[in-house]
Amino acid sequence: MLIVLIILSTYQACSPVPGWVPATIDEQFSLAGIVFVGRVIESTQSLQGLETSATVRVETYLKGCGPRIVKVNGYTNSAMCGITAPDRGSRIIVFGCVANRNSNEVDLNNFTISTGTAPVGPEVRSLIRDYRKNSKGSKICRAFEDLSTCGKRDN
């Protein structure tokens, strides 16, 4: 009986409030300080098992400029209403915030449930195509440059 109560309380804690609207890719893009697409080359988990990070080989920056290899922090257990770190080999888009331009680390801009990263699906591929039509190409540089701060949703 206790196990059922724990499961139900976890489920209820992760349920969105009535009227909650999931964030769109465009909204996540506009609120992020840096956006890039890449492939996960490693996922690590903290000793407590609650937080994980993913190391990503960047294919292209869609917003901002940064290094080729980036450590992405802020993944958490999905049972805690977070986003579980993607598997090695996954192709993802990251909507991040850079706290220190002299590092190769970004934090997910998780301003509401399930934000900060997404697998590359049709909506993301469309965003990449639009970007490539209007851009001169990938912006790989030694350190993060041209940073803007991350925004939060007005609710």
mmCIF file with all atom_site columns, C-alpha atoms in Angstrom:
data_model
loop_
_atom_site.group_PDB
_atom_site.id
_atom_site.type_symbol
_atom_site.label_atom_id
_atom_site.label_alt_id
_atom_site.label_comp_id
_atom_site.label_asym_id
_atom_site.label_entity_id
_atom_site.label_seq_id
_atom_site.pdbx_PDB_ins_code
_atom_site.Cartn_x
_atom_site.Cartn_y
_atom_site.Cartn_z
_atom_site.occupancy
_atom_site.B_iso_or_equiv
_atom_site.pdbx_formal_charge
_atom_site.auth_seq_id
_atom_site.auth_comp_id
_atom_site.auth_asym_id
_atom_site.auth_atom_id
_atom_site.pdbx_PDB_model_num
ATOM 1   C CA . MET A 1 1   ? 0.000  0.000  0.000   1.00 0.00 ? 1   MET A CA 1
ATOM 2   C CA . LEU A 1 2   ? 2.861  2.381  0.824   1.00 0.00 ? 2   LEU A CA 1
ATOM 3   C CA . ILE A 1 3   ? 4.443  1.790  -2.589  1.00 0.00 ? 3   ILE A CA 1
ATOM 4   C CA . VAL A 1 4   ? 1.162  2.677  -4.325  1.00 0.00 ? 4   VAL A CA 1
ATOM 5   C CA . LEU A 1 5   ? 0.948  5.933  -2.336  1.00 0.00 ? 5   LEU A CA 1
ATOM 6   C CA . ILE A 1 6   ? 4.539  6.853  -3.238  1.00 0.00 ? 6   ILE A CA 1
ATOM 7   C CA . ILE A 1 7   ? 3.893  6.188  -6.931  1.00 0.00 ? 7   ILE A CA 1
ATOM 8   C CA . LEU A 1 8   ? 0.654  8.190  -6.867  1.00 0.00 ? 8   LEU A CA 1
ATOM 9   C CA . SER A 1 9   ? 2.273  11.128 -5.061  1.00 0.00 ? 9   SER A CA 1
ATOM 10  C CA . THR A 1 10  ? 5.137  11.160 -7.578  1.00 0.00 ? 10  THR A CA 1
ATOM 11  C CA . TYR A 1 11  ? 2.666  11.051 -10.455 1.00 0.00 ? 11  TYR A CA 1
ATOM 12  C CA . GLN A 1 12  ? 0.591  13.866 -8.979  1.00 0.00 ? 12  GLN A CA 1
ATOM 13  C CA . ALA A 1 13  ? 3.703  15.967 -8.290  1.00 0.00 ? 13  ALA A CA 1
ATOM 14  C CA . CYS A 1 14  ? 4.647  15.745 -11.974 1.00 0.00 ? 14  CYS A CA 1
ATOM 15  C CA . SER A 1 15  ? 1.190  16.484 -13.367 1.00 0.00 ? 15  SER A CA 1
ATOM 16  C CA . PRO A 1 16  ? 0.930  19.906 -15.021 1.00 0.00 ? 16  PRO A CA 1
ATOM 17  C CA . VAL A 1 17  ? -1.552 22.358 -13.583 1.00 0.00 ? 17  VAL A CA 1
ATOM 18  C CA . PRO A 1 18  ? -4.874 22.748 -15.408 1.00 0.00 ? 18  PRO A CA 1
ATOM 19  C CA . GLY A 1 19  ? -4.454 25.033 -18.405 1.00 0.00 ? 19  GLY A CA 1
ATOM 20  C CA . TRP A 1 20  ? -0.717 24.367 -18.742 1.00 0.00 ? 20  TRP A CA 1
ATOM 21  C CA . VAL A 1 21  ? 0.493  24.702 -22.318 1.00 0.00 ? 21  VAL A CA 1
ATOM 22  C CA . PRO A 1 22  ? 3.705  22.951 -23.402 1.00 0.00 ? 22  PRO A CA 1
ATOM 23  C CA . ALA A 1 23  ? 6.466  25.132 -24.802 1.00 0.00 ? 23  ALA A CA 1
ATOM 24  C CA . THR A 1 24  ? 6.975  25.147 -28.553 1.00 0.00 ? 24  THR A CA 1
ATOM 25  C CA . ILE A 1 25  ? 10.354 24.798 -30.250 1.00 0.00 ? 25  ILE A CA 1
ATOM 26  C CA . ASP A 1 26  ? 10.084 28.464 -31.333 1.00 0.00 ? 26  ASP A CA 1
ATOM 27  C CA . GLU A 1 27  ? 9.403  29.591 -27.750 1.00 0.00 ? 27  GLU A CA 1
ATOM 28  C CA . GLN A 1 28  ? 12.350 27.580 -26.435 1.00 0.00 ? 28  GLN A CA 1
ATOM 29  C CA . PHE A 1 29  ? 14.563 29.058 -29.184 1.00 0.00 ? 29  PHE A CA 1
ATOM 30  C CA . SER A 1 30  ? 13.607 32.649 -28.351 1.00 0.00 ? 30  SER A CA 1
ATOM 31  C CA . LEU A 1 31  ? 14.143 32.174 -24.581 1.00 0.00 ? 31  LEU A CA 1
ATOM 32  C CA . ALA A 1 32  ? 17.518 30.395 -24.829 1.00 0.00 ? 32  ALA A CA 1
ATOM 33  C CA . GLY A 1 33  ? 20.861 32.169 -24.681 1.00 0.00 ? 33  GLY A CA 1
ATOM 34  C CA . ILE A 1 34  ? 22.490 29.617 -26.985 1.00 0.00 ? 34  ILE A CA 1
ATOM 35  C CA . VAL A 1 35  ? 21.040 26.940 -29.283 1.00 0.00 ? 35  VAL A CA 1
ATOM 36  C CA . PHE A 1 36  ? 22.881 24.112 -31.006 1.00 0.00 ? 36  PHE A CA 1
ATOM 37  C CA . VAL A 1 37  ? 22.326 20.759 -32.670 1.00 0.00 ? 37  VAL A CA 1
ATOM 38  C CA . GLY A 1 38  ? 24.640 17.821 -32.088 1.00 0.00 ? 38  GLY A CA 1
ATOM 39  C CA . ARG A 1 39  ? 25.136 14.172 -31.290 1.00 0.00 ? 39  ARG A CA 1
ATOM 40  C CA . VAL A 1 40  ? 25.533 12.812 -27.737 1.00 0.00 ? 40  VAL A CA 1
ATOM 41  C CA . ILE A 1 41  ? 28.944 11.192 -27.289 1.00 0.00 ? 41  ILE A CA 1
ATOM 42  C CA . GLU A 1 42  ? 28.650 10.489 -23.539 1.00 0.00 ? 42  GLU A CA 1
ATOM 43  C CA . SER A 1 43  ? 26.082 10.592 -20.723 1.00 0.00 ? 43  SER A CA 1
ATOM 44  C CA . THR A 1 44  ? 27.095 10.658 -17.058 1.00 0.00 ? 44  THR A CA 1
ATOM 45  C CA . GLN A 1 45  ? 25.103 10.383 -13.860 1.00 0.00 ? 45  GLN A CA 1
ATOM 46  C CA . SER A 1 46  ? 25.803 11.978 -10.462 1.00 0.00 ? 46  SER A CA 1
ATOM 47  C CA . LEU A 1 47  ? 26.657 9.783  -7.484  1.00 0.00 ? 47  LEU A CA 1
ATOM 48  C CA . GLN A 1 48  ? 23.142 10.279 -6.110  1.00 0.00 ? 48  GLN A CA 1
ATOM 49  C CA . GLY A 1 49  ? 21.675 9.332  -9.474  1.00 0.00 ? 49  GLY A CA 1
ATOM 50  C CA . LEU A 1 50  ? 19.455 12.404 -9.584  1.00 0.00 ? 50  LEU A CA 1
ATOM 51  C CA . GLU A 1 51  ? 21.278 14.621 -12.057 1.00 0.00 ? 51  GLU A CA 1
ATOM 52  C CA . THR A 1 52  ? 22.936 13.671 -15.290 1.00 0.00 ? 52  THR A CA 1
ATOM 53  C CA . SER A 1 53  ? 24.845 15.462 -17.988 1.00 0.00 ? 53  SER A CA 1
ATOM 54  C CA . ALA A 1 54  ? 25.491 14.760 -21.635 1.00 0.00 ? 54  ALA A CA 1
ATOM 55  C CA . THR A 1 55  ? 28.581 15.538 -23.668 1.00 0.00 ? 55  THR A CA 1
ATOM 56  C CA . VAL A 1 56  ? 27.616 16.626 -27.171 1.00 0.00 ? 56  VAL A CA 1
ATOM 57  C CA . ARG A 1 57  ? 29.652 16.981 -30.370 1.00 0.00 ? 57  ARG A CA 1
ATOM 58  C CA . VAL A 1 58  ? 28.117 20.096 -31.925 1.00 0.00 ? 58  VAL A CA 1
ATOM 59  C CA . GLU A 1 59  ? 27.144 19.984 -35.604 1.00 0.00 ? 59  GLU A CA 1
ATOM 60  C CA . THR A 1 60  ? 25.935 23.573 -35.828 1.00 0.00 ? 60  THR A CA 1
ATOM 61  C CA . TYR A 1 61  ? 25.064 26.537 -33.644 1.00 0.00 ? 61  TYR A CA 1
ATOM 62  C CA . LEU A 1 62  ? 21.696 28.049 -34.461 1.00 0.00 ? 62  LEU A CA 1
ATOM 63  C CA . LYS A 1 63  ? 22.059 30.848 -31.900 1.00 0.00 ? 63  LYS A CA 1
ATOM 64  C CA . GLY A 1 64  ? 25.358 32.052 -30.501 1.00 0.00 ? 64  GLY A CA 1
ATOM 65  C CA . CYS A 1 65  ? 28.821 30.610 -30.964 1.00 0.00 ? 65  CYS A CA 1
ATOM 66  C CA . GLY A 1 66  ? 30.777 28.047 -28.978 1.00 0.00 ? 66  GLY A CA 1
ATOM 67  C CA . PRO A 1 67  ? 33.143 25.094 -28.904 1.00 0.00 ? 67  PRO A CA 1
ATOM 68  C CA . ARG A 1 68  ? 32.784 21.839 -30.852 1.00 0.00 ? 68  ARG A CA 1
ATOM 69  C CA . ILE A 1 69  ? 32.430 19.675 -27.696 1.00 0.00 ? 69  ILE A CA 1
ATOM 70  C CA . VAL A 1 70  ? 29.952 20.863 -25.032 1.00 0.00 ? 70  VAL A CA 1
ATOM 71  C CA . LYS A 1 71  ? 28.935 19.374 -21.688 1.00 0.00 ? 71  LYS A CA 1
ATOM 72  C CA . VAL A 1 72  ? 25.196 19.904 -21.120 1.00 0.00 ? 72  VAL A CA 1
ATOM 73  C CA . ASN A 1 73  ? 24.061 20.012 -17.476 1.00 0.00 ? 73  ASN A CA 1
ATOM 74  C CA . GLY A 1 74  ? 20.568 19.984 -16.031 1.00 0.00 ? 74  GLY A CA 1
ATOM 75  C CA . TYR A 1 75  ? 19.128 16.629 -16.997 1.00 0.00 ? 75  TYR A CA 1
ATOM 76  C CA . THR A 1 76  ? 17.243 14.994 -14.134 1.00 0.00 ? 76  THR A CA 1
ATOM 77  C CA . ASN A 1 77  ? 15.310 11.840 -13.561 1.00 0.00 ? 77  ASN A CA 1
ATOM 78  C CA . SER A 1 78  ? 12.036 11.952 -15.504 1.00 0.00 ? 78  SER A CA 1
ATOM 79  C CA . ALA A 1 79  ? 10.244 10.712 -12.373 1.00 0.00 ? 79  ALA A CA 1
ATOM 80  C CA . MET A 1 80  ? 11.190 14.090 -10.867 1.00 0.00 ? 80  MET A CA 1
ATOM 81  C CA . CYS A 1 81  ? 9.459  15.986 -13.706 1.00 0.00 ? 81  CYS A CA 1
ATOM 82  C CA . GLY A 1 82  ? 12.752 16.474 -15.488 1.00 0.00 ? 82  GLY A CA 1
ATOM 83  C CA . ILE A 1 83  ? 14.247 15.340 -18.751 1.00 0.00 ? 83  ILE A CA 1
ATOM 84  C CA . THR A 1 84  ? 16.316 12.179 -18.675 1.00 0.00 ? 84  THR A CA 1
ATOM 85  C CA . ALA A 1 85  ? 19.672 12.563 -20.421 1.00 0.00 ? 85  ALA A CA 1
ATOM 86  C CA . PRO A 1 86  ? 19.617 11.262 -23.982 1.00 0.00 ? 86  PRO A CA 1
ATOM 87  C CA . ASP A 1 87  ? 21.372 8.038  -24.928 1.00 0.00 ? 87  ASP A CA 1
ATOM 88  C CA . ARG A 1 88  ? 24.788 8.019  -26.519 1.00 0.00 ? 88  ARG A CA 1
ATOM 89  C CA . GLY A 1 89  ? 24.427 8.484  -30.284 1.00 0.00 ? 89  GLY A CA 1
ATOM 90  C CA . SER A 1 90  ? 21.185 10.501 -30.024 1.00 0.00 ? 90  SER A CA 1
ATOM 91  C CA . ARG A 1 91  ? 20.919 13.609 -32.184 1.00 0.00 ? 91  ARG A CA 1
ATOM 92  C CA . ILE A 1 92  ? 19.481 16.486 -30.146 1.00 0.00 ? 92  ILE A CA 1
ATOM 93  C CA . ILE A 1 93  ? 18.875 20.212 -30.087 1.00 0.00 ? 93  ILE A CA 1
ATOM 94  C CA . VAL A 1 94  ? 19.897 22.062 -26.920 1.00 0.00 ? 94  VAL A CA 1
ATOM 95  C CA . PHE A 1 95  ? 18.329 25.306 -25.719 1.00 0.00 ? 95  PHE A CA 1
ATOM 96  C CA . GLY A 1 96  ? 20.922 26.402 -23.197 1.00 0.00 ? 96  GLY A CA 1
ATOM 97  C CA . CYS A 1 97  ? 22.241 29.068 -20.878 1.00 0.00 ? 97  CYS A CA 1
ATOM 98  C CA . VAL A 1 98  ? 25.952 29.707 -20.498 1.00 0.00 ? 98  VAL A CA 1
ATOM 99  C CA . ALA A 1 99  ? 27.013 30.619 -16.974 1.00 0.00 ? 99  ALA A CA 1
ATOM 100 C CA . ASN A 1 100 ? 30.748 30.879 -17.727 1.00 0.00 ? 100 ASN A CA 1
ATOM 101 C CA . ARG A 1 101 ? 31.953 31.761 -21.200 1.00 0.00 ? 101 ARG A CA 1
ATOM 102 C CA . ASN A 1 102 ? 35.403 30.323 -20.376 1.00 0.00 ? 102 ASN A CA 1
ATOM 103 C CA . SER A 1 103 ? 34.093 26.789 -19.949 1.00 0.00 ? 103 SER A CA 1
ATOM 104 C CA . ASN A 1 104 ? 32.628 24.288 -22.377 1.00 0.00 ? 104 ASN A CA 1
ATOM 105 C CA . GLU A 1 105 ? 29.472 23.789 -20.254 1.00 0.00 ? 105 GLU A CA 1
ATOM 106 C CA . VAL A 1 106 ? 25.890 24.942 -20.678 1.00 0.00 ? 106 VAL A CA 1
ATOM 107 C CA . ASP A 1 107 ? 22.808 24.475 -18.518 1.00 0.00 ? 107 ASP A CA 1
ATOM 108 C CA . LEU A 1 108 ? 19.460 23.495 -19.995 1.00 0.00 ? 108 LEU A CA 1
ATOM 109 C CA . ASN A 1 109 ? 17.019 26.409 -20.080 1.00 0.00 ? 109 ASN A CA 1
ATOM 110 C CA . ASN A 1 110 ? 14.287 24.347 -18.437 1.00 0.00 ? 110 ASN A CA 1
ATOM 111 C CA . PHE A 1 111 ? 11.732 27.063 -17.710 1.00 0.00 ? 111 PHE A CA 1
ATOM 112 C CA . THR A 1 112 ? 8.774  24.674 -17.645 1.00 0.00 ? 112 THR A CA 1
ATOM 113 C CA . ILE A 1 113 ? 8.181  20.925 -17.817 1.00 0.00 ? 113 ILE A CA 1
ATOM 114 C CA . SER A 1 114 ? 10.152 19.164 -20.586 1.00 0.00 ? 114 SER A CA 1
ATOM 115 C CA . THR A 1 115 ? 12.089 22.159 -21.888 1.00 0.00 ? 115 THR A CA 1
ATOM 116 C CA . GLY A 1 116 ? 15.757 22.703 -22.610 1.00 0.00 ? 116 GLY A CA 1
ATOM 117 C CA . THR A 1 117 ? 16.350 19.915 -25.113 1.00 0.00 ? 117 THR A CA 1
ATOM 118 C CA . ALA A 1 118 ? 14.545 17.801 -27.680 1.00 0.00 ? 118 ALA A CA 1
ATOM 119 C CA . PRO A 1 119 ? 15.307 14.990 -30.093 1.00 0.00 ? 119 PRO A CA 1
ATOM 120 C CA . VAL A 1 120 ? 15.779 16.088 -33.674 1.00 0.00 ? 120 VAL A CA 1
ATOM 121 C CA . GLY A 1 121 ? 12.389 15.436 -35.253 1.00 0.00 ? 121 GLY A CA 1
ATOM 122 C CA . PRO A 1 122 ? 10.445 17.111 -38.096 1.00 0.00 ? 122 PRO A CA 1
ATOM 123 C CA . GLU A 1 123 ? 9.895  20.411 -36.239 1.00 0.00 ? 123 GLU A CA 1
ATOM 124 C CA . VAL A 1 124 ? 13.598 20.731 -35.371 1.00 0.00 ? 124 VAL A CA 1
ATOM 125 C CA . ARG A 1 125 ? 14.687 19.731 -38.890 1.00 0.00 ? 125 ARG A CA 1
ATOM 126 C CA . SER A 1 126 ? 12.461 22.515 -40.245 1.00 0.00 ? 126 SER A CA 1
ATOM 127 C CA . LEU A 1 127 ? 14.106 25.012 -37.871 1.00 0.00 ? 127 LEU A CA 1
ATOM 128 C CA . ILE A 1 128 ? 17.571 23.869 -39.025 1.00 0.00 ? 128 ILE A CA 1
ATOM 129 C CA . ARG A 1 129 ? 16.599 24.212 -42.716 1.00 0.00 ? 129 ARG A CA 1
ATOM 130 C CA . ASP A 1 130 ? 15.254 27.731 -42.125 1.00 0.00 ? 130 ASP A CA 1
ATOM 131 C CA . TYR A 1 131 ? 18.419 28.679 -40.265 1.00 0.00 ? 131 TYR A CA 1
ATOM 132 C CA . ARG A 1 132 ? 20.710 27.349 -43.003 1.00 0.00 ? 132 ARG A CA 1
ATOM 133 C CA . LYS A 1 133 ? 18.801 29.297 -45.659 1.00 0.00 ? 133 LYS A CA 1
ATOM 134 C CA . ASN A 1 134 ? 19.335 32.540 -43.746 1.00 0.00 ? 134 ASN A CA 1
ATOM 135 C CA . SER A 1 135 ? 22.854 31.957 -42.385 1.00 0.00 ? 135 SER A CA 1
ATOM 136 C CA . LYS A 1 136 ? 26.448 31.709 -43.531 1.00 0.00 ? 136 LYS A CA 1
ATOM 137 C CA . GLY A 1 137 ? 26.958 28.369 -41.796 1.00 0.00 ? 137 GLY A CA 1
ATOM 138 C CA . SER A 1 138 ? 28.062 26.826 -38.557 1.00 0.00 ? 138 SER A CA 1
ATOM 139 C CA . LYS A 1 139 ? 29.485 29.075 -35.865 1.00 0.00 ? 139 LYS A CA 1
ATOM 140 C CA . ILE A 1 140 ? 32.070 26.952 -34.118 1.00 0.00 ? 140 ILE A CA 1
ATOM 141 C CA . CYS A 1 141 ? 34.542 29.025 -32.101 1.00 0.00 ? 141 CYS A CA 1
ATOM 142 C CA . ARG A 1 142 ? 36.990 28.400 -29.254 1.00 0.00 ? 142 ARG A CA 1
ATOM 143 C CA . ALA A 1 143 ? 34.808 29.827 -26.500 1.00 0.00 ? 143 ALA A CA 1
ATOM 144 C CA . PHE A 1 144 ? 31.211 30.919 -26.103 1.00 0.00 ? 144 PHE A CA 1
ATOM 145 C CA . GLU A 1 145 ? 30.702 34.360 -27.642 1.00 0.00 ? 145 GLU A CA 1
ATOM 146 C CA . ASP A 1 146 ? 27.845 36.773 -28.272 1.00 0.00 ? 146 ASP A CA 1
ATOM 147 C CA . LEU A 1 147 ? 25.888 35.524 -25.282 1.00 0.00 ? 147 LEU A CA 1
ATOM 148 C CA . SER A 1 148 ? 22.459 36.767 -24.402 1.00 0.00 ? 148 SER A CA 1
ATOM 149 C CA . THR A 1 149 ? 20.783 35.833 -21.165 1.00 0.00 ? 149 THR A CA 1
ATOM 150 C CA . CYS A 1 150 ? 18.165 33.137 -20.949 1.00 0.00 ? 150 CYS A CA 1
ATOM 151 C CA . GLY A 1 151 ? 14.572 34.138 -20.556 1.00 0.00 ? 151 GLY A CA 1
ATOM 152 C CA . LYS A 1 152 ? 11.680 32.621 -18.671 1.00 0.00 ? 152 LYS A CA 1
ATOM 153 C CA . ARG A 1 153 ? 8.053  32.191 -19.638 1.00 0.00 ? 153 ARG A CA 1
ATOM 154 C CA . ASP A 1 154 ? 5.645  34.868 -18.403 1.00 0.00 ? 154 ASP A CA 1
ATOM 155 C CA . ASN A 1 155 ? 2.952  32.954 -16.507 1.00 0.00 ? 155 ASN A CA 1
#
